[in-house]
Amino acid sequence: MPALIVGNWKMNGLGEDIAEIAAMAGAGAGSLWIAPPFTLIDRAVIVSAGALTIGGQDCHAATHGAHTGCVSAAMLADLGAGFVIVGHSERRRDNGERDEDVRAKAMAGQAAGLQVILCIGETRAQRDAGDTEAVLAAQLDGSLPDNADALIIAYEPVWAIGTGLTPTLADVAAAHAFIRQRLAARYGGAGHGVRLLYGGSVTPANAADLLRVEEVGGVLVGGASLTAQSLLAIAAAAP
Ligand code: PGA
């Protein structure tokens, strides 16, 4: 399976930045997925003309209704989006999202026909306390949807996001092996088919090493996904 490279633009990008998405699309660089802000999804779908998969960074758990300012998974699918990220640590932190909320969003994404990238990861304090596996287990137990269809798990240590810090390759391997084991316990054979991503300070310089780690099926990239030059360099590093 070729590595999956996913860019998360977070709250970045204005109309002029569509040029970066056009450049990414023009490079024909394999499995490249981009989650621009909601405001650019429509234009990104049009400009990438099927060469990229465009997705949302979040969705509401309901299909529609009285939820001012929110966007449903069905609305994303309606725009031509192919995936949605749920449970990113910034949403857990800024919006108080709990595992049960993340689970509801994941199931809403699946119901809308989207691929779902569900993010989990420990804080620095939790890692230092030796609680990484317990935290990952609790997040998985609380947030996994009922079935593994169209599900992708992103392991993103909170302390590695936007900091320039990354875990050792051995720590990445250990976390991914643990996640795989929990998915197999939860879903049986289907748990082995769930793609796992690593995220947190991925750059063109470290991508090749991270992508070679056992069970790492791709990367979720924030800061280094904002320009075509940098994201394409990461894609080129994929083994
Ligand atoms: P970063 O963000 O690559 O800027 O560390 C990763 C993420 O939050 O998905």
PDB file of C-alpha atoms and ligand atoms in Angstrom:
ATOM      1  CA  MET A   1       0.000   0.000   0.000  1.00  0.00           C
ATOM      2  CA  PRO A   2       1.593   3.354  -0.961  1.00  0.00           C
ATOM      3  CA  ALA A   3       2.027   5.775   1.920  1.00  0.00           C
ATOM      4  CA  LEU A   4      -0.801   8.214   2.475  1.00  0.00           C
ATOM      5  CA  ILE A   5       0.287  11.832   2.899  1.00  0.00           C
ATOM      6  CA  VAL A   6      -2.369  14.034   4.523  1.00  0.00           C
ATOM      7  CA  GLY A   7      -2.039  17.794   4.896  1.00  0.00           C
ATOM      8  CA  ASN A   8      -4.013  19.591   7.612  1.00  0.00           C
ATOM      9  CA  TRP A   9      -4.070  23.311   6.923  1.00  0.00           C
ATOM     10  CA  LYS A  10      -5.762  24.115  10.257  1.00  0.00           C
ATOM     11  CA  MET A  11      -6.977  27.775  10.326  1.00  0.00           C
ATOM     12  CA  ASN A  12      -4.708  28.828   7.472  1.00  0.00           C
ATOM     13  CA  GLY A  13      -5.408  29.663   3.858  1.00  0.00           C
ATOM     14  CA  LEU A  14      -7.127  32.408   1.873  1.00  0.00           C
ATOM     15  CA  GLY A  15      -8.267  32.401  -1.734  1.00  0.00           C
ATOM     16  CA  GLU A  16      -4.782  33.140  -3.021  1.00  0.00           C
ATOM     17  CA  ASP A  17      -3.479  29.946  -1.395  1.00  0.00           C
ATOM     18  CA  ILE A  18      -5.549  27.824  -3.755  1.00  0.00           C
ATOM     19  CA  ALA A  19      -2.502  28.160  -6.014  1.00  0.00           C
ATOM     20  CA  GLU A  20      -0.645  25.837  -3.628  1.00  0.00           C
ATOM     21  CA  ILE A  21      -3.384  23.245  -3.915  1.00  0.00           C
ATOM     22  CA  ALA A  22      -3.331  23.573  -7.690  1.00  0.00           C
ATOM     23  CA  ALA A  23       0.437  23.003  -7.643  1.00  0.00           C
ATOM     24  CA  MET A  24       0.048  19.938  -5.411  1.00  0.00           C
ATOM     25  CA  ALA A  25      -2.573  18.564  -7.782  1.00  0.00           C
ATOM     26  CA  GLY A  26      -0.417  19.266 -10.801  1.00  0.00           C
ATOM     27  CA  ALA A  27       2.469  17.214  -9.437  1.00  0.00           C
ATOM     28  CA  GLY A  28       0.561  13.936  -9.655  1.00  0.00           C
ATOM     29  CA  ALA A  29       2.236  12.741  -6.475  1.00  0.00           C
ATOM     30  CA  GLY A  30       0.321   9.610  -5.509  1.00  0.00           C
ATOM     31  CA  SER A  31      -1.876   9.486  -2.427  1.00  0.00           C
ATOM     32  CA  LEU A  32      -2.110  13.104  -1.355  1.00  0.00           C
ATOM     33  CA  TRP A  33      -5.014  14.285   0.771  1.00  0.00           C
ATOM     34  CA  ILE A  34      -5.524  17.906   1.864  1.00  0.00           C
ATOM     35  CA  ALA A  35      -7.819  19.294   4.556  1.00  0.00           C
ATOM     36  CA  PRO A  36      -8.050  23.046   3.909  1.00  0.00           C
ATOM     37  CA  PRO A  37     -10.307  25.230   6.051  1.00  0.00           C
ATOM     38  CA  PHE A  38     -14.035  24.783   5.319  1.00  0.00           C
ATOM     39  CA  THR A  39     -14.003  28.043   3.364  1.00  0.00           C
ATOM     40  CA  LEU A  40     -11.648  26.628   0.722  1.00  0.00           C
ATOM     41  CA  ILE A  41     -13.012  23.102   0.331  1.00  0.00           C
ATOM     42  CA  ASP A  42     -15.267  23.901  -2.594  1.00  0.00           C
ATOM     43  CA  ARG A  43     -12.507  25.658  -4.538  1.00  0.00           C
ATOM     44  CA  ALA A  44      -9.943  22.999  -3.592  1.00  0.00           C
ATOM     45  CA  VAL A  45     -12.184  20.229  -4.939  1.00  0.00           C
ATOM     46  CA  ILE A  46     -12.645  22.120  -8.188  1.00  0.00           C
ATOM     47  CA  VAL A  47      -9.022  23.102  -8.711  1.00  0.00           C
ATOM     48  CA  SER A  48      -7.632  19.680  -7.854  1.00  0.00           C
ATOM     49  CA  ALA A  49     -10.001  17.998 -10.334  1.00  0.00           C
ATOM     50  CA  GLY A  50      -9.708  14.580  -8.749  1.00  0.00           C
ATOM     51  CA  ALA A  51      -5.880  14.577  -8.518  1.00  0.00           C
ATOM     52  CA  LEU A  52      -6.075  15.136  -4.738  1.00  0.00           C
ATOM     53  CA  THR A  53      -8.582  13.993  -2.168  1.00  0.00           C
ATOM     54  CA  ILE A  54      -9.945  17.010  -0.304  1.00  0.00           C
ATOM     55  CA  GLY A  55     -11.383  16.735   3.191  1.00  0.00           C
ATOM     56  CA  GLY A  56     -12.636  18.569   6.258  1.00  0.00           C
ATOM     57  CA  GLN A  57     -10.825  19.150   9.543  1.00  0.00           C
ATOM     58  CA  ASP A  58     -13.906  18.452  11.641  1.00  0.00           C
ATOM     59  CA  CYS A  59     -17.621  17.800  11.296  1.00  0.00           C
ATOM     60  CA  HIS A  60     -20.700  17.966  13.482  1.00  0.00           C
ATOM     61  CA  ALA A  61     -22.167  14.677  14.662  1.00  0.00           C
ATOM     62  CA  ALA A  62     -25.653  15.531  13.386  1.00  0.00           C
ATOM     63  CA  THR A  63     -26.619  15.550   9.712  1.00  0.00           C
ATOM     64  CA  HIS A  64     -28.324  18.960   9.933  1.00  0.00           C
ATOM     65  CA  GLY A  65     -30.225  21.155  12.349  1.00  0.00           C
ATOM     66  CA  ALA A  66     -29.995  24.106  14.706  1.00  0.00           C
ATOM     67  CA  HIS A  67     -26.211  24.204  15.263  1.00  0.00           C
ATOM     68  CA  THR A  68     -25.084  27.700  14.317  1.00  0.00           C
ATOM     69  CA  GLY A  69     -21.656  27.816  12.731  1.00  0.00           C
ATOM     70  CA  CYS A  70     -21.245  24.063  12.412  1.00  0.00           C
ATOM     71  CA  VAL A  71     -20.727  21.906   9.329  1.00  0.00           C
ATOM     72  CA  SER A  72     -22.029  18.361   8.960  1.00  0.00           C
ATOM     73  CA  ALA A  73     -20.301  15.399   7.356  1.00  0.00           C
ATOM     74  CA  ALA A  74     -23.106  15.293   4.791  1.00  0.00           C
ATOM     75  CA  MET A  75     -22.294  18.893   3.835  1.00  0.00           C
ATOM     76  CA  LEU A  76     -18.637  17.964   3.348  1.00  0.00           C
ATOM     77  CA  ALA A  77     -19.579  15.004   1.183  1.00  0.00           C
ATOM     78  CA  ASP A  78     -21.951  17.255  -0.763  1.00  0.00           C
ATOM     79  CA  LEU A  79     -19.000  19.522  -1.645  1.00  0.00           C
ATOM     80  CA  GLY A  80     -17.020  16.591  -2.985  1.00  0.00           C
ATOM     81  CA  ALA A  81     -14.876  16.009   0.102  1.00  0.00           C
ATOM     82  CA  GLY A  82     -13.609  12.478   0.539  1.00  0.00           C
ATOM     83  CA  PHE A  83     -12.564  12.456   4.165  1.00  0.00           C
ATOM     84  CA  VAL A  84     -12.861  14.169   7.513  1.00  0.00           C
ATOM     85  CA  ILE A  85     -10.441  14.496  10.426  1.00  0.00           C
ATOM     86  CA  VAL A  86     -12.031  13.998  13.845  1.00  0.00           C
ATOM     87  CA  GLY A  87     -10.647  14.286  17.359  1.00  0.00           C
ATOM     88  CA  HIS A  88      -7.632  16.441  16.544  1.00  0.00           C
ATOM     89  CA  SER A  89      -5.969  17.452  19.804  1.00  0.00           C
ATOM     90  CA  GLU A  90      -6.507  21.138  19.008  1.00  0.00           C
ATOM     91  CA  ARG A  91     -10.247  20.539  18.878  1.00  0.00           C
ATOM     92  CA  ARG A  92     -10.133  18.490  22.047  1.00  0.00           C
ATOM     93  CA  ARG A  93      -8.246  21.379  23.693  1.00  0.00           C
ATOM     94  CA  ASP A  94     -10.001  24.415  22.165  1.00  0.00           C
ATOM     95  CA  ASN A  95     -13.523  23.024  21.908  1.00  0.00           C
ATOM     96  CA  GLY A  96     -13.630  20.636  24.826  1.00  0.00           C
ATOM     97  CA  GLU A  97     -14.296  17.634  22.607  1.00  0.00           C
ATOM     98  CA  ARG A  98     -14.497  14.397  24.553  1.00  0.00           C
ATOM     99  CA  ASP A  99     -13.977  10.870  23.305  1.00  0.00           C
ATOM    100  CA  GLU A 100     -17.729  10.324  23.064  1.00  0.00           C
ATOM    101  CA  ASP A 101     -18.051  13.417  20.854  1.00  0.00           C
ATOM    102  CA  VAL A 102     -15.225  12.173  18.653  1.00  0.00           C
ATOM    103  CA  ARG A 103     -16.918   8.780  18.355  1.00  0.00           C
ATOM    104  CA  ALA A 104     -20.195  10.407  17.268  1.00  0.00           C
ATOM    105  CA  LYS A 105     -18.367  12.507  14.681  1.00  0.00           C
ATOM    106  CA  ALA A 106     -16.498   9.467  13.372  1.00  0.00           C
ATOM    107  CA  MET A 107     -19.760   7.595  12.892  1.00  0.00           C
ATOM    108  CA  ALA A 108     -21.321  10.639  11.219  1.00  0.00           C
ATOM    109  CA  GLY A 109     -18.380  10.758   8.808  1.00  0.00           C
ATOM    110  CA  GLN A 110     -18.761   7.078   7.979  1.00  0.00           C
ATOM    111  CA  ALA A 111     -22.504   7.474   7.495  1.00  0.00           C
ATOM    112  CA  ALA A 112     -21.864  10.296   5.021  1.00  0.00           C
ATOM    113  CA  GLY A 113     -19.542   8.072   3.003  1.00  0.00           C
ATOM    114  CA  LEU A 114     -16.344   9.813   4.058  1.00  0.00           C
ATOM    115  CA  GLN A 115     -13.046   8.256   5.097  1.00  0.00           C
ATOM    116  CA  VAL A 116     -12.503   9.151   8.752  1.00  0.00           C
ATOM    117  CA  ILE A 117      -9.113  10.074  10.204  1.00  0.00           C
ATOM    118  CA  LEU A 118      -9.464   9.748  13.970  1.00  0.00           C
ATOM    119  CA  CYS A 119      -6.652  11.384  15.974  1.00  0.00           C
ATOM    120  CA  ILE A 120      -5.309  10.223  19.317  1.00  0.00           C
ATOM    121  CA  GLY A 121      -2.168  10.999  21.300  1.00  0.00           C
ATOM    122  CA  GLU A 122      -0.695  11.655  24.699  1.00  0.00           C
ATOM    123  CA  THR A 123       0.519  14.900  26.262  1.00  0.00           C
ATOM    124  CA  ARG A 124       4.097  15.376  27.406  1.00  0.00           C
ATOM    125  CA  ALA A 125       3.080  14.971  31.054  1.00  0.00           C
ATOM    126  CA  GLN A 126       1.264  11.722  30.265  1.00  0.00           C
ATOM    127  CA  ARG A 127       4.298  10.346  28.422  1.00  0.00           C
ATOM    128  CA  ASP A 128       6.650  11.391  31.224  1.00  0.00           C
ATOM    129  CA  ALA A 129       4.400   9.642  33.721  1.00  0.00           C
ATOM    130  CA  GLY A 130       4.595   6.423  31.692  1.00  0.00           C
ATOM    131  CA  ASP A 131       0.919   6.629  30.840  1.00  0.00           C
ATOM    132  CA  THR A 132       1.137   6.702  27.040  1.00  0.00           C
ATOM    133  CA  GLU A 133      -0.421   3.287  26.451  1.00  0.00           C
ATOM    134  CA  ALA A 134      -3.137   3.830  29.039  1.00  0.00           C
ATOM    135  CA  VAL A 135      -4.056   7.148  27.421  1.00  0.00           C
ATOM    136  CA  LEU A 136      -4.127   5.679  23.922  1.00  0.00           C
ATOM    137  CA  ALA A 137      -6.217   2.738  25.123  1.00  0.00           C
ATOM    138  CA  ALA A 138      -8.725   5.024  26.821  1.00  0.00           C
ATOM    139  CA  GLN A 139      -8.985   7.281  23.776  1.00  0.00           C
ATOM    140  CA  LEU A 140      -9.507   4.287  21.489  1.00  0.00           C
ATOM    141  CA  ASP A 141     -12.047   2.670  23.803  1.00  0.00           C
ATOM    142  CA  GLY A 142     -14.008   5.909  24.047  1.00  0.00           C
ATOM    143  CA  SER A 143     -13.828   7.167  20.497  1.00  0.00           C
ATOM    144  CA  LEU A 144     -13.712   4.240  18.072  1.00  0.00           C
ATOM    145  CA  PRO A 145     -16.817   3.886  15.910  1.00  0.00           C
ATOM    146  CA  ASP A 146     -18.831   0.667  15.855  1.00  0.00           C
ATOM    147  CA  ASN A 147     -17.111  -0.630  12.751  1.00  0.00           C
ATOM    148  CA  ALA A 148     -13.753  -0.206  11.075  1.00  0.00           C
ATOM    149  CA  ASP A 149     -15.121   0.774   7.663  1.00  0.00           C
ATOM    150  CA  ALA A 150     -13.261   3.694   6.078  1.00  0.00           C
ATOM    151  CA  LEU A 151     -11.397   4.241   9.329  1.00  0.00           C
ATOM    152  CA  ILE A 152      -7.854   5.599   9.652  1.00  0.00           C
ATOM    153  CA  ILE A 153      -6.147   6.262  12.985  1.00  0.00           C
ATOM    154  CA  ALA A 154      -3.601   9.075  13.341  1.00  0.00           C
ATOM    155  CA  TYR A 155      -1.193   8.810  16.250  1.00  0.00           C
ATOM    156  CA  GLU A 156      -0.252  12.386  17.094  1.00  0.00           C
ATOM    157  CA  PRO A 157       1.592  12.959  20.358  1.00  0.00           C
ATOM    158  CA  VAL A 158       0.257  16.333  21.528  1.00  0.00           C
ATOM    159  CA  TRP A 159       3.750  17.481  22.513  1.00  0.00           C
ATOM    160  CA  ALA A 160       5.050  16.824  18.998  1.00  0.00           C
ATOM    161  CA  ILE A 161       2.449  18.968  17.225  1.00  0.00           C
ATOM    162  CA  GLY A 162       3.891  22.229  15.959  1.00  0.00           C
ATOM    163  CA  THR A 163       6.914  22.004  18.252  1.00  0.00           C
ATOM    164  CA  GLY A 164       9.611  20.577  16.013  1.00  0.00           C
ATOM    165  CA  LEU A 165       9.887  17.670  18.452  1.00  0.00           C
ATOM    166  CA  THR A 166       9.237  14.085  17.417  1.00  0.00           C
ATOM    167  CA  PRO A 167       9.294  10.831  19.362  1.00  0.00           C
ATOM    168  CA  THR A 168      12.125   8.415  18.659  1.00  0.00           C
ATOM    169  CA  LEU A 169      11.430   5.991  15.848  1.00  0.00           C
ATOM    170  CA  ALA A 170      11.308   3.241  18.475  1.00  0.00           C
ATOM    171  CA  ASP A 171       8.624   5.145  20.386  1.00  0.00           C
ATOM    172  CA  VAL A 172       6.623   5.663  17.197  1.00  0.00           C
ATOM    173  CA  ALA A 173       6.905   1.943  16.431  1.00  0.00           C
ATOM    174  CA  ALA A 174       5.827   1.004  19.958  1.00  0.00           C
ATOM    175  CA  ALA A 175       2.796   3.288  19.888  1.00  0.00           C
ATOM    176  CA  HIS A 176       1.714   2.033  16.471  1.00  0.00           C
ATOM    177  CA  ALA A 177       2.147  -1.610  17.492  1.00  0.00           C
ATOM    178  CA  PHE A 178       0.034  -0.940  20.563  1.00  0.00           C
ATOM    179  CA  ILE A 179      -2.691   0.772  18.524  1.00  0.00           C
ATOM    180  CA  ARG A 180      -2.731  -2.115  16.035  1.00  0.00           C
ATOM    181  CA  GLN A 181      -3.123  -4.612  18.853  1.00  0.00           C
ATOM    182  CA  ARG A 182      -6.059  -2.674  20.329  1.00  0.00           C
ATOM    183  CA  LEU A 183      -7.730  -2.375  16.913  1.00  0.00           C
ATOM    184  CA  ALA A 184      -7.381  -6.119  16.348  1.00  0.00           C
ATOM    185  CA  ALA A 185      -8.862  -6.785  19.774  1.00  0.00           C
ATOM    186  CA  ARG A 186     -11.755  -4.470  19.026  1.00  0.00           C
ATOM    187  CA  TYR A 187     -12.536  -5.305  15.393  1.00  0.00           C
ATOM    188  CA  GLY A 188     -10.924  -8.696  14.813  1.00  0.00           C
ATOM    189  CA  GLY A 189      -9.599  -9.165  11.267  1.00  0.00           C
ATOM    190  CA  ALA A 190     -10.937  -5.773  10.171  1.00  0.00           C
ATOM    191  CA  GLY A 191      -8.668  -4.152  12.745  1.00  0.00           C
ATOM    192  CA  HIS A 192      -5.669  -5.249  10.708  1.00  0.00           C
ATOM    193  CA  GLY A 193      -6.948  -3.351   7.686  1.00  0.00           C
ATOM    194  CA  VAL A 194      -7.107   0.037   9.418  1.00  0.00           C
ATOM    195  CA  ARG A 195      -4.375   2.336   8.131  1.00  0.00           C
ATOM    196  CA  LEU A 196      -2.279   4.059  10.798  1.00  0.00           C
ATOM    197  CA  LEU A 197      -0.699   7.493  10.348  1.00  0.00           C
ATOM    198  CA  TYR A 198       1.931   9.306  12.372  1.00  0.00           C
ATOM    199  CA  GLY A 199       1.516  13.059  12.930  1.00  0.00           C
ATOM    200  CA  GLY A 200       3.475  15.749  14.781  1.00  0.00           C
ATOM    201  CA  SER A 201       6.286  17.899  13.317  1.00  0.00           C
ATOM    202  CA  VAL A 202       6.640  15.845  10.150  1.00  0.00           C
ATOM    203  CA  THR A 203       8.995  17.609   7.709  1.00  0.00           C
ATOM    204  CA  PRO A 204      10.743  16.774   4.444  1.00  0.00           C
ATOM    205  CA  ALA A 205      13.821  16.003   6.591  1.00  0.00           C
ATOM    206  CA  ASN A 206      12.263  13.370   8.865  1.00  0.00           C
ATOM    207  CA  ALA A 207       9.479  11.948   6.687  1.00  0.00           C
ATOM    208  CA  ALA A 208      11.513   9.166   5.081  1.00  0.00           C
ATOM    209  CA  ASP A 209      12.564   7.757   8.456  1.00  0.00           C
ATOM    210  CA  LEU A 210       9.067   8.023   9.950  1.00  0.00           C
ATOM    211  CA  LEU A 211       7.450   6.425   6.909  1.00  0.00           C
ATOM    212  CA  ARG A 212       9.769   3.441   7.174  1.00  0.00           C
ATOM    213  CA  VAL A 213       8.626   2.596  10.695  1.00  0.00           C
ATOM    214  CA  GLU A 214       6.655  -0.646  10.928  1.00  0.00           C
ATOM    215  CA  GLU A 215       2.880  -0.011  10.845  1.00  0.00           C
ATOM    216  CA  VAL A 216       3.247   3.638   9.779  1.00  0.00           C
ATOM    217  CA  GLY A 217       1.066   3.806   6.683  1.00  0.00           C
ATOM    218  CA  GLY A 218       1.381   7.525   6.158  1.00  0.00           C
ATOM    219  CA  VAL A 219       1.730  10.886   7.827  1.00  0.00           C
ATOM    220  CA  LEU A 220      -0.574  13.693   8.948  1.00  0.00           C
ATOM    221  CA  VAL A 221       1.210  16.977   8.350  1.00  0.00           C
ATOM    222  CA  GLY A 222       0.345  20.439   9.683  1.00  0.00           C
ATOM    223  CA  GLY A 223       2.854  23.257   9.202  1.00  0.00           C
ATOM    224  CA  ALA A 224       4.816  21.535   6.458  1.00  0.00           C
ATOM    225  CA  SER A 225       1.663  20.993   4.378  1.00  0.00           C
ATOM    226  CA  LEU A 226       1.000  24.662   3.674  1.00  0.00           C
ATOM    227  CA  THR A 227       3.148  24.902   0.568  1.00  0.00           C
ATOM    228  CA  ALA A 228       3.283  22.564  -2.392  1.00  0.00           C
ATOM    229  CA  GLN A 229       7.071  22.590  -2.261  1.00  0.00           C
ATOM    230  CA  SER A 230       7.223  21.263   1.271  1.00  0.00           C
ATOM    231  CA  LEU A 231       4.338  18.782   1.044  1.00  0.00           C
ATOM    232  CA  LEU A 232       5.579  17.390  -2.261  1.00  0.00           C
ATOM    233  CA  ALA A 233       9.041  16.931  -0.709  1.00  0.00           C
ATOM    234  CA  ILE A 234       7.409  14.847   2.020  1.00  0.00           C
ATOM    235  CA  ALA A 235       5.494  12.838  -0.579  1.00  0.00           C
ATOM    236  CA  ALA A 236       8.717  12.275  -2.500  1.00  0.00           C
ATOM    237  CA  ALA A 237      10.335  10.890   0.662  1.00  0.00           C
ATOM    238  CA  ALA A 238       7.792   8.087   0.903  1.00  0.00           C
ATOM    239  CA  PRO A 239       9.479   4.726   0.384  1.00  0.00           C
TER     240      PRO A 239
HETATM  241  P1  PGA B   1       2.429  19.819  12.693  1.00  0.00           P
HETATM  242  O1  PGA B   1       0.894  19.473  12.938  1.00  0.00           O
HETATM  243  O2  PGA B   1       2.867  18.993  11.494  1.00  0.00           O
HETATM  244  O3  PGA B   1       2.450  21.292  12.402  1.00  0.00           O
HETATM  245  O4  PGA B   1       3.174  19.432  13.917  1.00  0.00           O
HETATM  246  C1  PGA B   1       0.442  18.146  12.816  1.00  0.00           C
HETATM  247  C2  PGA B   1      -1.028  18.066  13.103  1.00  0.00           C
HETATM  248  O5  PGA B   1      -1.515  18.770  13.990  1.00  0.00           O
HETATM  249  O6  PGA B   1      -1.738  17.282  12.459  1.00  0.00           O
END
